CSV table of C-alpha atoms and ligand atoms in Angstrom, one decimal:
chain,number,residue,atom,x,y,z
A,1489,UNK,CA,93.3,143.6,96.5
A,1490,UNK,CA,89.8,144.3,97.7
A,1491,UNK,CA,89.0,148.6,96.7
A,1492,UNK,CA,88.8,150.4,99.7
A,1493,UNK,CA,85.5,152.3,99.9
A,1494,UNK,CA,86.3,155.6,98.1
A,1495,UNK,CA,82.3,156.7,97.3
A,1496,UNK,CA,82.2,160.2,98.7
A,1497,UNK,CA,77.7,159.5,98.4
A,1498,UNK,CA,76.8,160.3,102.2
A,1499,UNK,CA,76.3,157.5,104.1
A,1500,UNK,CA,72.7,156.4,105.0
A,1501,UNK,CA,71.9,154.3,107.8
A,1502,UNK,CA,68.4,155.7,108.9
A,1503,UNK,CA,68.9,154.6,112.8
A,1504,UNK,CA,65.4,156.2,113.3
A,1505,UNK,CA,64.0,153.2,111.1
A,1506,UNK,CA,64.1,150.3,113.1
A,1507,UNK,CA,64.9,147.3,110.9
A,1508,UNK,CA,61.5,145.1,109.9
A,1509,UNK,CA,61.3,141.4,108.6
A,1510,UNK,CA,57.7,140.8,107.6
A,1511,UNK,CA,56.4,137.5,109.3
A,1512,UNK,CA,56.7,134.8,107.3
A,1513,UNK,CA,52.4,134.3,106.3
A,1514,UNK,CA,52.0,130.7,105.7
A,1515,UNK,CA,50.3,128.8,108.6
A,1516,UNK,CA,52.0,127.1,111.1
A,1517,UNK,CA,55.3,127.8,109.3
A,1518,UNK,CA,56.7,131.0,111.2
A,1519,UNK,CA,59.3,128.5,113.1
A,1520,UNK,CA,61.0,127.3,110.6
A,1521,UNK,CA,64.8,128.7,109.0
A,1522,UNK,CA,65.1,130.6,105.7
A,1523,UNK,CA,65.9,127.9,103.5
A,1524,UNK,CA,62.7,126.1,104.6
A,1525,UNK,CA,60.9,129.1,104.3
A,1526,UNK,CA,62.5,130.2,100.6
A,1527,UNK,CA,61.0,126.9,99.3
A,1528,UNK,CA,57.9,127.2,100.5
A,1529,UNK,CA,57.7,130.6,99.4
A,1530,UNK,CA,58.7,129.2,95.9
A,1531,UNK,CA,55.7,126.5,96.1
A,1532,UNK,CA,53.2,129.0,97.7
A,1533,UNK,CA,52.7,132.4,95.9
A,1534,UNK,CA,53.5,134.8,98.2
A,1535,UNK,CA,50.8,137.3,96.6
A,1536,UNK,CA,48.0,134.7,97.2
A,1537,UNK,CA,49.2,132.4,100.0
A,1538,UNK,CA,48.0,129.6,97.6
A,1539,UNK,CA,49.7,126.9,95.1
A,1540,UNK,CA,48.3,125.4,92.4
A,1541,UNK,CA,50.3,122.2,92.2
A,1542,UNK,CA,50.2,120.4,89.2
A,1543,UNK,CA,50.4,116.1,90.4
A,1544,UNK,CA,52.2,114.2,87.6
A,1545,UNK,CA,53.7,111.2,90.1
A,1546,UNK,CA,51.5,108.5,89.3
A,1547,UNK,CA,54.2,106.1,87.3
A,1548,UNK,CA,55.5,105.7,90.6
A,1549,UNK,CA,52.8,103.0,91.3
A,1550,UNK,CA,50.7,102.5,88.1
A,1551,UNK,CA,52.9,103.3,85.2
A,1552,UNK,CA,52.2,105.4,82.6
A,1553,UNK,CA,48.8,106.7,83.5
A,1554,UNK,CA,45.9,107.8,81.0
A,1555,UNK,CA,47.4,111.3,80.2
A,1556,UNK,CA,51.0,110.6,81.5
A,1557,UNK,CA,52.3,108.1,78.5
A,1558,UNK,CA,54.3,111.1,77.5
A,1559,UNK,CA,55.1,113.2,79.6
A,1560,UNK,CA,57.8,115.6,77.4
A,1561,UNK,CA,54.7,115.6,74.9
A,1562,UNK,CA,52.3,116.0,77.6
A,1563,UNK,CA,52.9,117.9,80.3
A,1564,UNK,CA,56.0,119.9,80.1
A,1565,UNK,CA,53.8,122.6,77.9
A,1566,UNK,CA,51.7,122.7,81.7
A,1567,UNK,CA,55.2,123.7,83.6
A,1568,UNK,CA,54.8,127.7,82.9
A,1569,UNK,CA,50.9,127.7,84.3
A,1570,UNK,CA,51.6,125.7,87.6
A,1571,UNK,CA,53.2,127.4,91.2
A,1572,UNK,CA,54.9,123.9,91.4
A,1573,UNK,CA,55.4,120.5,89.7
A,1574,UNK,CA,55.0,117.5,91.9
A,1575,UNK,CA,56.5,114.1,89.9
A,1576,UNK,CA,59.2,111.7,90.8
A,1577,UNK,CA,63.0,112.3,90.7
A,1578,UNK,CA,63.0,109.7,87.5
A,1579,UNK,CA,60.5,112.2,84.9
A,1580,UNK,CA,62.5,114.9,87.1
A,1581,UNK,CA,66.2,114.0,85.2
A,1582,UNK,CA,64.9,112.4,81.9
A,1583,UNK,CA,61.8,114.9,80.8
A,1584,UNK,CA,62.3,117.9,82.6
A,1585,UNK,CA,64.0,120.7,81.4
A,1586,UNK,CA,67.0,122.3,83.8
A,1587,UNK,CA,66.0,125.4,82.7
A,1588,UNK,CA,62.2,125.5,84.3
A,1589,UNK,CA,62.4,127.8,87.2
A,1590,UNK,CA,59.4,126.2,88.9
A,1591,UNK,CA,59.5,124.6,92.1
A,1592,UNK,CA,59.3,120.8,91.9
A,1593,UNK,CA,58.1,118.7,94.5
A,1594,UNK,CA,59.5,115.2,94.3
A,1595,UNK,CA,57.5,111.7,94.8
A,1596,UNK,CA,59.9,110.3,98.2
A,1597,UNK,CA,57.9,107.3,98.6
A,1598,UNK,CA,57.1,104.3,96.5
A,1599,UNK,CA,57.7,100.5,97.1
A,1600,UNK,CA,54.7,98.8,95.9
A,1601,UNK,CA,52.6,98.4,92.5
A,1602,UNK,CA,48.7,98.3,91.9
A,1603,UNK,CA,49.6,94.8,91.9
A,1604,UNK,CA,50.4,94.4,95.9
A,1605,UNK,CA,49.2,96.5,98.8
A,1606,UNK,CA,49.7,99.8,98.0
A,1607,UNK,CA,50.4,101.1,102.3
A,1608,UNK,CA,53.7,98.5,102.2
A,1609,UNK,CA,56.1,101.4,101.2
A,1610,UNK,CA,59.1,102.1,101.9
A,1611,UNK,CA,61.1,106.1,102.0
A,1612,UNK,CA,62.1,106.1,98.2
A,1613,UNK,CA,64.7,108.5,97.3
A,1614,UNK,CA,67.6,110.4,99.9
A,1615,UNK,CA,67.4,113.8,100.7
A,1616,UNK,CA,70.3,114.5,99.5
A,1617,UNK,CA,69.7,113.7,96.0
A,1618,UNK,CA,66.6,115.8,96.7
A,1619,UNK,CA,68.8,118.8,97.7
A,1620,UNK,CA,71.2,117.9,94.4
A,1621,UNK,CA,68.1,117.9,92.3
A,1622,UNK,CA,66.9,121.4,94.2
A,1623,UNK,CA,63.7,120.1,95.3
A,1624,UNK,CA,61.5,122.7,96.6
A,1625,UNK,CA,60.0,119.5,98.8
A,1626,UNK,CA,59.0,116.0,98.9
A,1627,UNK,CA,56.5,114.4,98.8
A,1628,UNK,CA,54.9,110.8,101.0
A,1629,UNK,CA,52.2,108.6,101.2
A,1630,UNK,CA,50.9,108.4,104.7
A,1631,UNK,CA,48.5,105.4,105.1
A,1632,UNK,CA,46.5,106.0,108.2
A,1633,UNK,CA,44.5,103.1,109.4
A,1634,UNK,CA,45.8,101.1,106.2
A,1635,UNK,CA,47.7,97.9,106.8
A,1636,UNK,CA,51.1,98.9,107.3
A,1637,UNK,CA,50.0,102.6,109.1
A,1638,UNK,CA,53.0,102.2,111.2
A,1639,UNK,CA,55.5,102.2,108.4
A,1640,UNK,CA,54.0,104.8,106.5
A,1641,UNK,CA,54.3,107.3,109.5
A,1642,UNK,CA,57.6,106.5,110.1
A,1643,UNK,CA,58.8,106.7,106.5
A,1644,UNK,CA,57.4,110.2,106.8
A,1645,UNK,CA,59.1,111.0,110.3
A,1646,UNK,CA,62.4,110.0,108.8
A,1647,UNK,CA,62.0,112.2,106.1
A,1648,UNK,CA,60.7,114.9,108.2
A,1649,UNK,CA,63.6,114.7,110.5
A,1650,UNK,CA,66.0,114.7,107.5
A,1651,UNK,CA,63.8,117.3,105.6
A,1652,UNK,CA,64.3,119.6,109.0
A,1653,UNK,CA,68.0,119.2,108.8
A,1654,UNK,CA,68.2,120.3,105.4
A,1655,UNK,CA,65.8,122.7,105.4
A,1656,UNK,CA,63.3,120.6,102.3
A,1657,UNK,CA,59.5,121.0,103.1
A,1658,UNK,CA,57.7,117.4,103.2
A,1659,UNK,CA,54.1,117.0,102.3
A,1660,UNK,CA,52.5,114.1,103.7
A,1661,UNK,CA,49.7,112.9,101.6
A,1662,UNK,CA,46.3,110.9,102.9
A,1663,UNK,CA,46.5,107.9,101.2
A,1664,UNK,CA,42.9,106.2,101.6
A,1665,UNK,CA,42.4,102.7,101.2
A,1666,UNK,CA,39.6,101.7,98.7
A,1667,UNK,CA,37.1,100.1,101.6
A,1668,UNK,CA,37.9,103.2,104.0
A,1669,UNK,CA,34.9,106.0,104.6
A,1670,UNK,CA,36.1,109.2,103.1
A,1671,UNK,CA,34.7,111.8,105.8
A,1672,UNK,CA,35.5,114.6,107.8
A,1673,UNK,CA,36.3,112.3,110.7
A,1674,UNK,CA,38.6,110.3,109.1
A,1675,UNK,CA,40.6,113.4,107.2
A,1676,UNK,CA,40.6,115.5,110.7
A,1677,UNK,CA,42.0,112.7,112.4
A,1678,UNK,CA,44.5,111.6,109.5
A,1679,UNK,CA,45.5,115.3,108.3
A,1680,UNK,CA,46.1,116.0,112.2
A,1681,UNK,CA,48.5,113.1,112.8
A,1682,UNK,CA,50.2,113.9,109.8
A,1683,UNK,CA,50.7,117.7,110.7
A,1684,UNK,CA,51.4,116.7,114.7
A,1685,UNK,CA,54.2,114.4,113.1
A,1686,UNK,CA,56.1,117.0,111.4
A,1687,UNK,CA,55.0,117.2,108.0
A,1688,UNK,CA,55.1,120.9,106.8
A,1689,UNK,CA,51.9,120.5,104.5
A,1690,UNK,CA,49.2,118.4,104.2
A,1691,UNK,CA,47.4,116.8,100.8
A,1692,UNK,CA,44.1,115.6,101.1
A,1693,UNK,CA,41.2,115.1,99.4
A,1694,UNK,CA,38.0,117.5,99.8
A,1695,UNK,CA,34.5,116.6,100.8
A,1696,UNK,CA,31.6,117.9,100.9
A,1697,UNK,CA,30.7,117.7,104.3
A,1698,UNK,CA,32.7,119.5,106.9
A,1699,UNK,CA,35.8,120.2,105.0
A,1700,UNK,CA,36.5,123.5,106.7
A,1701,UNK,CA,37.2,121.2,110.0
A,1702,UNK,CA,39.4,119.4,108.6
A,1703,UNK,CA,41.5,122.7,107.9
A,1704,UNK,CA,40.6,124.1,110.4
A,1705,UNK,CA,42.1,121.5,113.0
A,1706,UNK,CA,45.1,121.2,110.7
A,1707,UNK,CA,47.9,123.3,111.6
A,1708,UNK,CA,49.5,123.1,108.8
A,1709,UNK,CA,48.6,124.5,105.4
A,1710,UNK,CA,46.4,121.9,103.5
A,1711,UNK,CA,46.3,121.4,99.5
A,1712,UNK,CA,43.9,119.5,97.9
A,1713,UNK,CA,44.2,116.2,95.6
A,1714,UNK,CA,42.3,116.2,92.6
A,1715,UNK,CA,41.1,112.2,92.3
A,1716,UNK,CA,39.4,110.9,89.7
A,1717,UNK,CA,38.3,112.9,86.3
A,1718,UNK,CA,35.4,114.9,86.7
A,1719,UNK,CA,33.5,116.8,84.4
A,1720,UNK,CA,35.5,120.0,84.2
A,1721,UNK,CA,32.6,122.6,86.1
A,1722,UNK,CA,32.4,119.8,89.0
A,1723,UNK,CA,36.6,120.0,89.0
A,1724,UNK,CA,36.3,123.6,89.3
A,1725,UNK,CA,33.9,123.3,91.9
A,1726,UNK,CA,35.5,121.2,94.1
A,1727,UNK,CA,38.5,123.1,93.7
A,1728,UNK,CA,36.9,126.5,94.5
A,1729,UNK,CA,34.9,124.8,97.7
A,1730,UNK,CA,38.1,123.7,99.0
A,1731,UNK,CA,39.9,127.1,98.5
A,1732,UNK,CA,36.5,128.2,100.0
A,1733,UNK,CA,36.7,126.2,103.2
A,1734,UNK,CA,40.4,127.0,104.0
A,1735,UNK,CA,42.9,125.5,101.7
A,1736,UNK,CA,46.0,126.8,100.2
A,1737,UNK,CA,46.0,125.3,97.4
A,1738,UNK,CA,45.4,122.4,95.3
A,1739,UNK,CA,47.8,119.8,94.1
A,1740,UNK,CA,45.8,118.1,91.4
A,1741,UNK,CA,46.4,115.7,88.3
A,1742,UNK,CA,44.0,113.9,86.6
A,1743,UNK,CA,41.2,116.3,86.3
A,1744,UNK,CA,43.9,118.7,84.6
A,1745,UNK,CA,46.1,116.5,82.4
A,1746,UNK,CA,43.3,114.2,81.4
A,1747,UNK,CA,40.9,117.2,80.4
A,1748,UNK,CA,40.3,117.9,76.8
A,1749,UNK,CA,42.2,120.7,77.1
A,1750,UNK,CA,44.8,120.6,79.8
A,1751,UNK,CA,46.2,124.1,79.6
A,1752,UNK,CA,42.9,125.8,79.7
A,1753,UNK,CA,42.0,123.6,82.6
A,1754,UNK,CA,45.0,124.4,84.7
A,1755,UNK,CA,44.6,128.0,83.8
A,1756,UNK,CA,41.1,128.2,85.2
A,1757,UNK,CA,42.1,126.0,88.0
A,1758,UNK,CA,44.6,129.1,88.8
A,1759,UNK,CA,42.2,131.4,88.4
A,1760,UNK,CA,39.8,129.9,91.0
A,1761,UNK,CA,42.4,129.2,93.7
A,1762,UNK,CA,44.0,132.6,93.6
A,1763,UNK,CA,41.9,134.5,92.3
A,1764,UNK,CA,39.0,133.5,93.7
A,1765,UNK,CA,36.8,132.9,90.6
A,1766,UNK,CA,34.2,131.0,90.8
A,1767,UNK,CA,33.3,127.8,88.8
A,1768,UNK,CA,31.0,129.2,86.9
A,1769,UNK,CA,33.1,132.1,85.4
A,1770,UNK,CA,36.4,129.8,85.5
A,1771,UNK,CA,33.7,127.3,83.4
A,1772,UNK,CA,33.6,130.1,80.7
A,1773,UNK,CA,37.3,131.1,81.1
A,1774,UNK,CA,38.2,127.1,80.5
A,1775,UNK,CA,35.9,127.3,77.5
A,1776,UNK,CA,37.0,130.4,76.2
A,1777,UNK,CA,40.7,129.4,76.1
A,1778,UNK,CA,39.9,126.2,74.4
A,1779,UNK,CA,38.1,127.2,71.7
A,1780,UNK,CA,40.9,129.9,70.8
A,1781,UNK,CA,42.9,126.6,71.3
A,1782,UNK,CA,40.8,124.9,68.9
A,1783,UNK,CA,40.9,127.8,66.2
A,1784,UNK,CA,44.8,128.1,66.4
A,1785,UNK,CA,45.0,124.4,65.1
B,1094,R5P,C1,48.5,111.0,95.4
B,1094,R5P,O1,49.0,111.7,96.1
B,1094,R5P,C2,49.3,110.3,94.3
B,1094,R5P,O2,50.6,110.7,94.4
B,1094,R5P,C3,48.8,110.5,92.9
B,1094,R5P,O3,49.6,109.9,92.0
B,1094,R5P,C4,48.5,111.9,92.5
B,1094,R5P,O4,49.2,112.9,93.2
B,1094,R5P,C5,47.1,112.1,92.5
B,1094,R5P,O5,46.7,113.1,91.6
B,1094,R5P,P1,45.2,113.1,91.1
B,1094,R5P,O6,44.3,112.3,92.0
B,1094,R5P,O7,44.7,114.5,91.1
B,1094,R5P,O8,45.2,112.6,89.7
């Protein structure tokens, strides 16, 4: 039997105070339900508006990758310094512990090796397996002007459509083919298409020139890729320019996990994208945290 409400307390129901629900900050998501929203909220710090994503997918189409042979060895000591994890559902079950509370963002797409053309892909996992795995998102290559452009678009509008009905966040991702011109043309018109098809963020690499337009004509939030190693003060650079010139985050991978020191790298990598640091001074911190590293061993 269910207790009858016996508290003598007085009853407080403030009807001066009209009820309030903050609006929900991250761009272009306002519309969305509260499950979509929750998971965002998960994958962008709601303190900062920003994520630092930490990209660990890239088995999906090139094995294990410089950095990612393993992967329990690896990059599981990473987990507790990124907002969110984005790797495939297969490192999801076998690596991963159950008992990391961070978001993880799950690889949907995958088809082809580096052996074949990479834009022939195909929608690689079902949502609901997403939902059984509690993805925070998913994640999609989107090969605009690539070979199979087509296909890639409407692999992601599938996904959308089921990512909408189940309330999962999908982030479409630029994919640029080796002989296309990496410029603010090309990312305005690719992140746009990918935002005014239904993806609820964006990944895409930064440039140098004219990267707040592409942001800025992005309606959605955008978080930047990492690409190729760097030299760790040109990383952090590139990270704080795009934080800089209106993204919410990064979603990087290399230039973290094949750093001589991965967890002082990710951790000055947070520093600059919600904190604001700049490369200079997240230079020292990176430096600072691996030589304590360096003395503990
Ligand atoms: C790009 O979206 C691919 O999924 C990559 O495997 C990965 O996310 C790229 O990370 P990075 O270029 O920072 O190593």
């Amino acid at each position: 039997m269910p207790e009858a409400d016996t508290s003598t307390k007085k009853k407080q129901y403030f009807p001066e105070i009209p009820q309030k629900l903050k609006p929900f900050p991250l761009k272009g998501a306002g519309s969305y339900d509260w499950g979509m929203k929750n998971r965002l909220a998960r994958t962008f710090d709601p303190k900062t508006g920003h994520t630092v994503m930490l990209a660990v997918d890239h088995g999906y189409f090139q094995g294990p990758t410089t950095g990612l042979e393993r992967i329990d060895l690896n990059i599981i000591p990473l987990i507790p310094y990124c907002d969110a994890l984005f790797c495939t559902r297969g490192i999801l079950r076998s690596v991963v512990p159950p008992q990391s509370t961070k978001p993880m963002v799950l690889r949907a797409s995958g088809g082809p090796s580096i052996l074949k053309e990479l834009s022939n892909e195909e929608i690689a996992m079902d949502m609901e397996d997403a939902l059984r795995l509690n993805a925070a998102g998913v994640g999609i290559q989107v090969f605009v002007g690539g070979e199979f452009e087509t296909r890639s678009i409407h692999n992601m509008t599938r996904l959308v459509d089921l990512g909408l009905r189940h309330g999962m966040p999908v982030m479409g991702v630029t994919a640029v083919g080796k002989d296309m011109k990496r410029d603010a043309q090309y990312f305005r018109l690719a992140c746009r298409m990918i935002a005014e098809l239904g993806a609820t963020y964006v990944k895409t690499y930064y440039i140098e020139k004219d990267f707040e337009t592409v942001t800025a004509s992005c309606p959605v939030p955008i978080v930047m890729a990492g690409g190729k190693k760097l030299p760790e003060l040109d990383a952090l650079t590139m990270a704080y320019n795009a934080i800089q010139g209106g993204a919410s985050g990064v979603d990087m991978g290399r230039n973290i996990f094949q750093s001589d020191d991965p967890i002082a790298m990710i951790q000055a990598v947070g520093a600059v994208v919600h904190k604001n640091m700049k490369p200079e001074h997240a230079l020292e911190l990176y430096q600072t945290l691996k030589s304590k590293h360096a003395a503990k061993k």
